[in-house]
Amino acid sequence: MVCHFARSSHSSCHNRRDTTLMKGAFALTVLLAATTAYYFYIPLPSTISEPWKLMLIDGVFRGIMHVGRLADSLGICHFLHVVNFSMTLDAPDSVSSENLLVSDTTVGGVNARICQWTGGSAGELRRAVVFFHGGGWALGSGKKGAYATLCKKMAKDLKAVILSVEYRLAPEAHFPDQFEDAFQASKHFLQPEVLAQYSVDPERVGVSGDSAGGNLAAAVAQQVATDSSIPVKFKVQSLIYPVLQTLDFNTPSYQQNRNVPILYRPLMVWFWLEYLDADRGFLPAMIMNNHTAQDLEQVDPFRAAVDWTALLPPRFTEGYEPVVQAHGTPRIVEEVPGLLDVRASPLLAEREVLTQTPRAYILTCEHDVLRDDGLMYGRRLEEAGVAVTSDYYEDGFHGCLTFSFWPTFFTVGERALRNYIAWLDQNL
Ligand SMILES: *[C@@H]1O[C@H](CO)[C@@H](O)[C@H](O)[C@H]1NC(C)=O
Ligand SMILES: *[C@@H]1O[C@H](CO)[C@@H](O)[C@H](O)[C@H]1NC(C)=O
């Protein structure tokens, strides 16, 4: 009886404590959930693929940027190094290494990773792709994370040799270093004796990249096409949501997607300033197109190349007004000549150059500030007589292709990846 009483009193006391604890835990959970929801929730267009997943990624990304800014302001390390570190964490890799040879080497003095398919018979020539990873000319690595997986997957699916170029990155390197590394590695690789060393068919070499890597791929494709000292030319250029121009940060897609993750408009402009090593204080002026105001004559020769009112189909321009300043900030183009350099902004190239570039595949996403960069380039290439496949994703967002791997697996990313590789398979 005593025992029973003691036990019951003990247990009721326990119950009371449990209840209090539970209430506390419940309140804490609600608070945490509310804070988390507040932190992660951002309004997103309803047509975007898997919006909750994207919000989560965006929240994590913003968190990393906060830590980066904090570390930077405390003088611990540069903001970019923190973000870069998080981007290059190794993920479980879904591509088996059977019939694959992965090696890290230098090509023309530039670091690179080469993924080779080894399944063919001896002496059989293979296709090759020179690939440049994205990350705003500042982040990422072809040897880490999604890009390492992509390299293996492309080598395997295409039974090919993939040269993933480790070009130098900001903040240590600035334009034209990234471009020069990309170009030098390509130029070296395209020598007949180097291609032979890797059993690559010189008639079947392509160039490709995503985002800032797509910028490098487009610029390198132009440079290789017009350089008579390079005997072997690329057969195709395959550009995944490329960044191609600095003159207009108010294209319809820049206006529409300025707040859509993960590539917010200020972040994209900031990447440009970092790449071109320009005064970061120019950012607000450039967002309002002050750097290309009408009274700046040096911009005149390039305006038609980014005139989206003429280059985009009406369905993309409806409801948008061009942002053209009568007077701007002349200091910007004077201090940052890279803004008008075709090696940085391949969209500015002349028709005579575009004509010589290879057959193109351009992947664009509706929910991406860079959508119109890609669409305008496709139109200009077509006008120059280049065969263009435009692969547009209505539910896509910037970066989706590399979010097709662990841990995110976006369905739109998986689709984009499949179509990208299928196009290469059919056209290279
Ligand atoms: C980014 O990370 C990669 C891989 O860890 C590293 O090789 C590279 O030097 C880093 N770059 C910067 C700018 O931190
Ligand atoms: C843009 O240019 C105008 C005219 O020169 C100037 O008044 C304005 O302050 C500039 N805007 C920014 C953000 O620098």
XYZ file of C-alpha atoms and ligand atoms in Angstrom:
456
model
C 0.000 0.000 0.000
C 2.707 2.432 1.034
C 4.728 1.306 -1.752
C 1.830 1.775 -4.080
C 1.091 5.227 -2.691
C 4.677 6.248 -2.911
C 4.840 5.031 -6.413
C 1.641 6.742 -7.448
C 2.629 10.014 -5.793
C 6.003 9.771 -7.397
C 4.460 9.077 -10.726
C 1.880 11.857 -10.459
C 4.652 14.236 -9.538
C 6.512 12.899 -12.508
C 3.395 13.437 -14.590
C 3.125 17.029 -13.466
C 6.749 17.619 -14.281
C 6.271 15.841 -17.606
C 3.282 18.017 -18.390
C 5.202 21.181 -17.586
C 8.123 19.916 -19.585
C 5.855 18.995 -22.448
C 4.185 22.370 -22.392
C 7.601 24.021 -22.403
C 8.836 21.829 -25.183
C 5.664 22.485 -27.143
C 5.992 26.256 -26.724
C 9.638 26.058 -27.728
C 8.786 23.963 -30.772
C 6.095 26.415 -31.839
C 8.497 29.300 -31.327
C 11.253 27.539 -33.245
C 8.876 26.547 -36.008
C 7.581 30.105 -36.239
C 11.089 31.546 -36.301
C 12.180 28.958 -38.828
C 9.112 29.560 -40.975
C 9.691 33.300 -40.725
C 13.323 32.860 -41.624
C 12.732 30.440 -44.474
C 9.456 31.688 -45.862
C 9.712 33.841 -48.932
C 6.931 34.445 -51.438
C 7.691 32.482 -54.590
C 5.923 32.321 -57.954
C 3.439 29.437 -58.007
C 4.898 27.952 -61.174
C 8.331 27.364 -59.668
C 9.377 23.760 -59.128
C 8.992 22.454 -55.534
C 8.874 25.876 -53.816
C 9.280 24.600 -50.230
C 12.466 22.804 -51.088
C 13.768 25.922 -52.755
C 12.915 28.023 -49.703
C 14.863 25.621 -47.540
C 17.920 25.781 -49.785
C 17.606 29.528 -49.963
C 17.404 29.776 -46.164
C 20.506 27.661 -45.729
C 22.282 29.696 -48.405
C 21.322 32.982 -46.742
C 22.476 31.578 -43.400
C 25.865 30.729 -44.877
C 26.090 34.224 -46.352
C 25.336 35.724 -42.936
C 28.093 33.659 -41.357
C 30.370 34.685 -44.224
C 29.645 38.378 -43.740
C 30.175 38.050 -39.997
C 33.505 36.237 -40.446
C 34.492 38.887 -42.967
C 33.611 41.819 -40.723
C 35.470 40.205 -37.817
C 38.493 39.855 -40.078
C 38.549 36.061 -39.708
C 38.462 35.360 -43.429
C 37.062 36.680 -46.689
C 33.311 36.342 -47.148
C 33.827 34.338 -50.344
C 35.972 31.705 -48.641
C 33.201 30.847 -46.198
C 30.615 30.522 -48.962
C 33.067 28.630 -51.161
C 33.841 26.194 -48.391
C 30.174 25.375 -47.932
C 29.696 24.923 -51.682
C 32.473 22.428 -52.035
C 31.519 20.022 -49.255
C 31.623 16.528 -50.629
C 28.328 14.827 -51.195
C 27.669 11.113 -51.549
C 28.174 10.476 -55.180
C 25.641 8.422 -57.075
C 27.771 7.621 -60.118
C 29.696 4.373 -59.871
C 33.348 4.493 -60.873
C 33.179 1.430 -63.073
C 34.804 2.123 -66.471
C 35.853 5.569 -65.294
C 39.274 7.071 -64.806
C 39.293 10.279 -62.763
C 42.548 12.208 -62.583
C 43.635 15.625 -61.371
C 46.260 17.248 -63.513
C 47.228 20.493 -65.234
C 46.328 21.349 -68.812
C 48.278 24.195 -70.381
C 49.418 25.191 -66.897
C 45.863 25.315 -65.526
C 44.566 22.914 -62.897
C 41.905 20.548 -64.124
C 40.093 17.336 -63.430
C 39.698 14.836 -66.229
C 36.982 12.194 -66.132
C 37.497 9.560 -68.804
C 35.272 6.767 -69.890
C 37.437 3.700 -70.299
C 34.842 1.183 -71.446
C 35.518 1.272 -75.202
C 37.815 -0.952 -77.183
C 41.485 0.010 -77.408
C 42.197 2.773 -79.907
C 38.538 3.753 -80.225
C 38.239 7.544 -80.384
C 35.940 9.236 -77.870
C 34.059 12.493 -77.692
C 35.138 15.231 -75.275
C 33.622 18.199 -73.459
C 35.593 21.057 -71.943
C 33.507 22.116 -68.948
C 33.594 25.225 -66.732
C 31.735 25.084 -63.420
C 29.539 27.930 -62.194
C 29.755 29.984 -58.994
C 30.017 33.647 -59.971
C 33.716 33.336 -60.993
C 34.333 33.094 -57.256
C 32.903 29.854 -55.929
C 32.868 26.129 -56.501
C 35.205 23.505 -57.830
C 34.994 20.849 -60.495
C 36.553 18.471 -57.980
C 33.901 18.845 -55.296
C 30.199 18.450 -54.682
C 27.716 18.407 -57.557
C 30.338 19.311 -60.173
C 32.481 16.301 -59.353
C 29.423 14.083 -59.757
C 28.415 15.849 -62.981
C 31.873 15.279 -64.483
C 31.625 11.541 -63.853
C 28.047 11.321 -65.027
C 28.787 13.125 -68.298
C 31.849 10.944 -68.947
C 29.773 7.848 -68.365
C 26.553 8.765 -70.159
C 28.391 10.175 -73.178
C 31.187 7.579 -73.134
C 33.443 10.604 -73.313
C 36.369 12.517 -71.856
C 35.337 15.482 -69.699
C 37.899 18.163 -68.977
C 36.656 20.154 -65.989
C 38.817 23.264 -65.736
C 39.807 24.600 -62.300
C 40.217 28.193 -63.382
C 41.370 30.638 -60.709
C 38.671 32.302 -58.613
C 37.891 35.642 -56.983
C 38.841 37.185 -54.608
C 42.410 36.095 -55.454
C 41.892 36.373 -59.198
C 39.879 38.807 -61.302
C 39.037 39.320 -64.966
C 40.695 38.418 -67.277
C 42.348 35.640 -65.184
C 39.298 33.359 -65.097
C 38.779 33.810 -68.826
C 42.488 33.367 -69.581
C 42.667 30.129 -67.595
C 39.566 28.822 -69.366
C 40.965 29.801 -72.752
C 44.517 28.533 -72.169
C 43.300 25.159 -70.934
C 41.000 24.860 -73.975
C 43.703 25.922 -76.400
C 46.145 23.403 -74.993
C 43.592 20.592 -74.970
C 42.561 21.277 -78.593
C 46.044 20.469 -79.927
C 45.875 17.308 -82.073
C 48.666 15.583 -80.128
C 47.004 16.275 -76.770
C 43.647 15.012 -78.017
C 45.394 11.916 -79.344
C 46.930 11.313 -75.937
C 43.387 11.050 -74.526
C 42.022 9.151 -77.557
C 39.676 12.017 -78.381
C 38.150 12.505 -81.826
C 39.181 16.060 -82.883
C 35.915 16.416 -84.816
C 33.854 15.846 -81.683
C 34.934 18.230 -78.923
C 32.400 20.526 -77.250
C 32.580 23.349 -74.751
C 30.105 23.831 -71.929
C 29.453 25.402 -68.562
C 26.725 26.633 -66.245
C 26.096 30.166 -64.993
C 29.483 31.939 -64.759
C 30.903 28.784 -66.358
C 28.444 29.321 -69.219
C 29.855 32.827 -69.528
C 33.366 31.390 -69.836
C 32.178 28.728 -72.292
C 30.521 31.308 -74.569
C 33.543 33.626 -74.410
C 36.007 30.790 -75.035
C 33.871 29.477 -77.927
C 34.128 32.912 -79.586
C 37.854 33.189 -78.967
C 38.635 29.685 -80.238
C 36.443 30.203 -83.319
C 38.333 33.332 -84.348
C 41.887 32.283 -83.379
C 43.610 30.979 -86.501
C 46.419 29.455 -84.447
C 44.004 26.834 -83.099
C 43.547 24.129 -85.751
C 40.874 22.089 -83.973
C 37.552 23.847 -83.379
C 34.706 23.064 -81.023
C 31.810 21.200 -82.606
C 29.206 22.471 -80.144
C 28.727 24.992 -77.340
C 26.298 24.059 -74.608
C 25.392 26.876 -72.245
C 23.426 26.309 -69.049
C 21.706 29.473 -67.764
C 24.742 31.531 -68.800
C 25.529 35.057 -67.598
C 26.372 37.051 -70.697
C 26.104 40.796 -70.260
C 26.647 43.693 -67.864
C 24.892 46.517 -69.657
C 21.309 46.027 -68.530
C 20.348 44.838 -65.058
C 16.724 45.631 -65.844
C 15.892 43.132 -68.547
C 12.404 41.693 -67.967
C 13.956 38.662 -66.254
C 16.112 40.867 -63.996
C 13.035 42.885 -63.079
C 10.782 39.879 -62.595
C 13.207 37.680 -60.649
C 15.174 40.227 -58.679
C 13.999 38.614 -55.423
C 13.879 34.981 -56.533
C 16.453 32.650 -54.929
C 19.153 31.815 -55.124
C 20.592 34.335 -57.514
C 19.107 37.632 -56.326
C 19.828 40.607 -58.551
C 22.169 42.392 -56.090
C 24.129 39.161 -55.664
C 24.567 38.820 -59.444
C 25.696 42.438 -59.779
C 28.037 41.925 -56.828
C 29.574 38.880 -58.567
C 30.177 41.076 -61.627
C 31.874 43.766 -59.533
C 34.032 41.146 -57.858
C 34.921 39.528 -61.215
C 35.792 42.868 -62.817
C 37.489 44.031 -59.595
C 35.427 47.198 -59.598
C 34.472 49.454 -56.708
C 31.749 47.495 -54.875
C 30.129 50.838 -54.112
C 28.952 51.033 -57.737
C 26.309 48.402 -57.023
C 23.262 50.636 -56.405
C 24.057 52.786 -59.438
C 24.449 49.743 -61.670
C 21.198 48.196 -60.514
C 19.458 51.277 -61.905
C 21.472 51.140 -65.161
C 23.357 54.330 -64.351
C 26.472 52.808 -65.904
C 24.813 52.698 -69.335
C 22.887 55.991 -69.295
C 21.978 57.445 -72.674
C 24.587 60.196 -72.573
C 27.482 57.719 -72.308
C 28.743 57.534 -75.880
C 31.224 54.739 -75.283
C 28.280 52.410 -74.667
C 26.528 53.274 -77.954
C 28.215 50.657 -80.172
C 26.941 47.902 -77.849
C 23.372 48.941 -77.141
C 21.759 46.989 -79.983
C 23.342 43.741 -78.734
C 21.327 43.888 -75.501
C 18.193 45.574 -76.822
C 15.672 43.159 -75.380
C 12.722 45.075 -76.814
C 13.879 43.741 -80.190
C 15.622 40.495 -79.195
C 13.023 38.857 -76.947
C 9.702 37.351 -78.028
C 6.763 39.587 -76.992
C 5.510 37.114 -74.368
C 8.629 37.807 -72.292
C 8.530 41.578 -72.617
C 4.840 42.177 -71.991
C 4.305 44.460 -69.012
C 7.954 45.489 -68.747
C 9.467 48.886 -69.472
C 13.125 49.402 -70.345
C 15.036 51.268 -67.626
C 17.098 53.878 -69.445
C 18.658 56.785 -67.568
C 19.190 60.041 -69.430
C 22.181 60.900 -67.243
C 24.103 58.408 -65.188
C 27.428 57.813 -63.521
C 30.146 58.182 -66.214
C 32.838 57.164 -63.718
C 31.718 53.524 -63.835
C 32.560 52.641 -67.466
C 35.672 54.797 -67.253
C 36.971 52.939 -64.215
C 35.739 49.490 -65.243
C 36.680 48.911 -68.883
C 35.825 45.215 -68.444
C 32.157 46.198 -68.623
C 32.494 46.678 -72.375
C 34.870 43.765 -73.002
C 33.408 40.893 -75.061
C 35.583 38.402 -73.201
C 33.542 39.287 -70.101
C 30.227 39.928 -71.867
C 30.012 37.545 -74.834
C 26.572 38.917 -75.753
C 28.324 42.084 -76.952
C 30.242 40.249 -79.692
C 29.842 41.342 -83.289
C 27.837 39.303 -85.721
C 31.026 38.417 -87.666
C 32.328 36.667 -84.557
C 29.060 34.950 -83.637
C 28.769 33.540 -87.184
C 31.945 31.535 -86.647
C 30.887 29.931 -83.373
C 29.601 26.356 -83.276
C 26.086 24.921 -83.048
C 24.570 25.955 -79.721
C 22.370 24.622 -76.960
C 21.126 27.238 -74.497
C 19.274 26.264 -71.353
C 17.208 28.990 -69.697
C 14.840 29.103 -66.719
C 11.786 31.281 -66.245
C 12.633 32.057 -62.612
C 16.142 33.354 -63.203
C 17.496 36.893 -63.569
C 19.701 35.500 -66.358
C 16.867 34.068 -68.458
C 16.988 36.958 -70.929
C 20.787 36.904 -71.204
C 20.455 33.355 -72.569
C 17.401 34.066 -74.736
C 18.987 37.145 -76.301
C 22.194 35.262 -77.052
C 20.223 32.463 -78.693
C 18.426 34.986 -80.879
C 21.652 36.762 -81.859
C 23.379 33.469 -82.688
C 20.415 32.442 -84.832
C 20.470 35.772 -86.647
C 24.153 35.126 -87.315
C 23.281 31.789 -88.915
C 24.222 29.473 -86.035
C 21.938 26.499 -85.348
C 20.488 26.990 -81.851
C 18.503 24.652 -79.612
C 16.728 26.672 -76.961
C 15.771 24.572 -73.941
C 13.522 26.658 -71.718
C 12.116 25.544 -68.325
C 8.958 27.272 -67.234
C 9.292 25.881 -63.686
C 13.077 26.198 -63.585
C 15.196 28.479 -61.397
C 18.839 29.472 -61.479
C 21.098 26.603 -60.484
C 18.451 23.894 -60.800
C 20.606 21.543 -62.864
C 23.190 21.162 -60.121
C 20.354 20.712 -57.613
C 19.493 17.432 -59.285
C 21.964 15.560 -57.080
C 22.127 14.764 -53.370
C 20.729 16.160 -51.135
C 18.205 18.206 -53.095
C 16.971 16.205 -56.098
C 14.759 18.822 -57.730
C 12.628 17.188 -60.400
C 13.136 20.161 -62.729
C 16.886 19.763 -62.193
C 16.726 16.072 -63.087
C 14.776 16.885 -66.247
C 17.197 19.647 -67.211
C 20.189 17.375 -66.639
C 18.668 14.584 -68.713
C 17.882 16.903 -71.630
C 21.272 18.598 -71.473
C 23.100 15.281 -71.699
C 20.701 13.974 -74.370
C 21.372 17.029 -76.532
C 25.119 16.527 -76.226
C 24.680 12.865 -77.032
C 22.789 13.686 -80.222
C 24.829 16.662 -81.386
C 28.403 16.044 -80.353
C 37.183 26.949 -52.980
O 37.191 25.609 -52.585
C 38.011 24.759 -53.381
C 37.826 23.345 -52.921
O 37.982 23.214 -51.547
C 39.454 25.214 -53.284
O 40.254 24.422 -54.124
C 39.533 26.651 -53.716
O 40.844 27.135 -53.544
C 38.583 27.515 -52.915
N 38.602 28.842 -53.437
C 38.425 29.903 -52.681
C 38.442 31.203 -53.386
O 38.256 29.813 -51.482
C 22.505 57.834 -60.974
O 22.844 58.952 -61.772
C 22.193 60.139 -61.419
C 22.566 61.204 -62.446
O 23.954 61.391 -62.505
C 22.586 60.539 -59.992
O 21.898 61.688 -59.608
C 22.236 59.375 -59.050
O 22.692 59.674 -57.753
C 22.873 58.101 -59.529
N 22.419 57.007 -58.694
C 23.227 56.276 -57.911
C 22.589 55.225 -57.082
O 24.428 56.453 -57.879
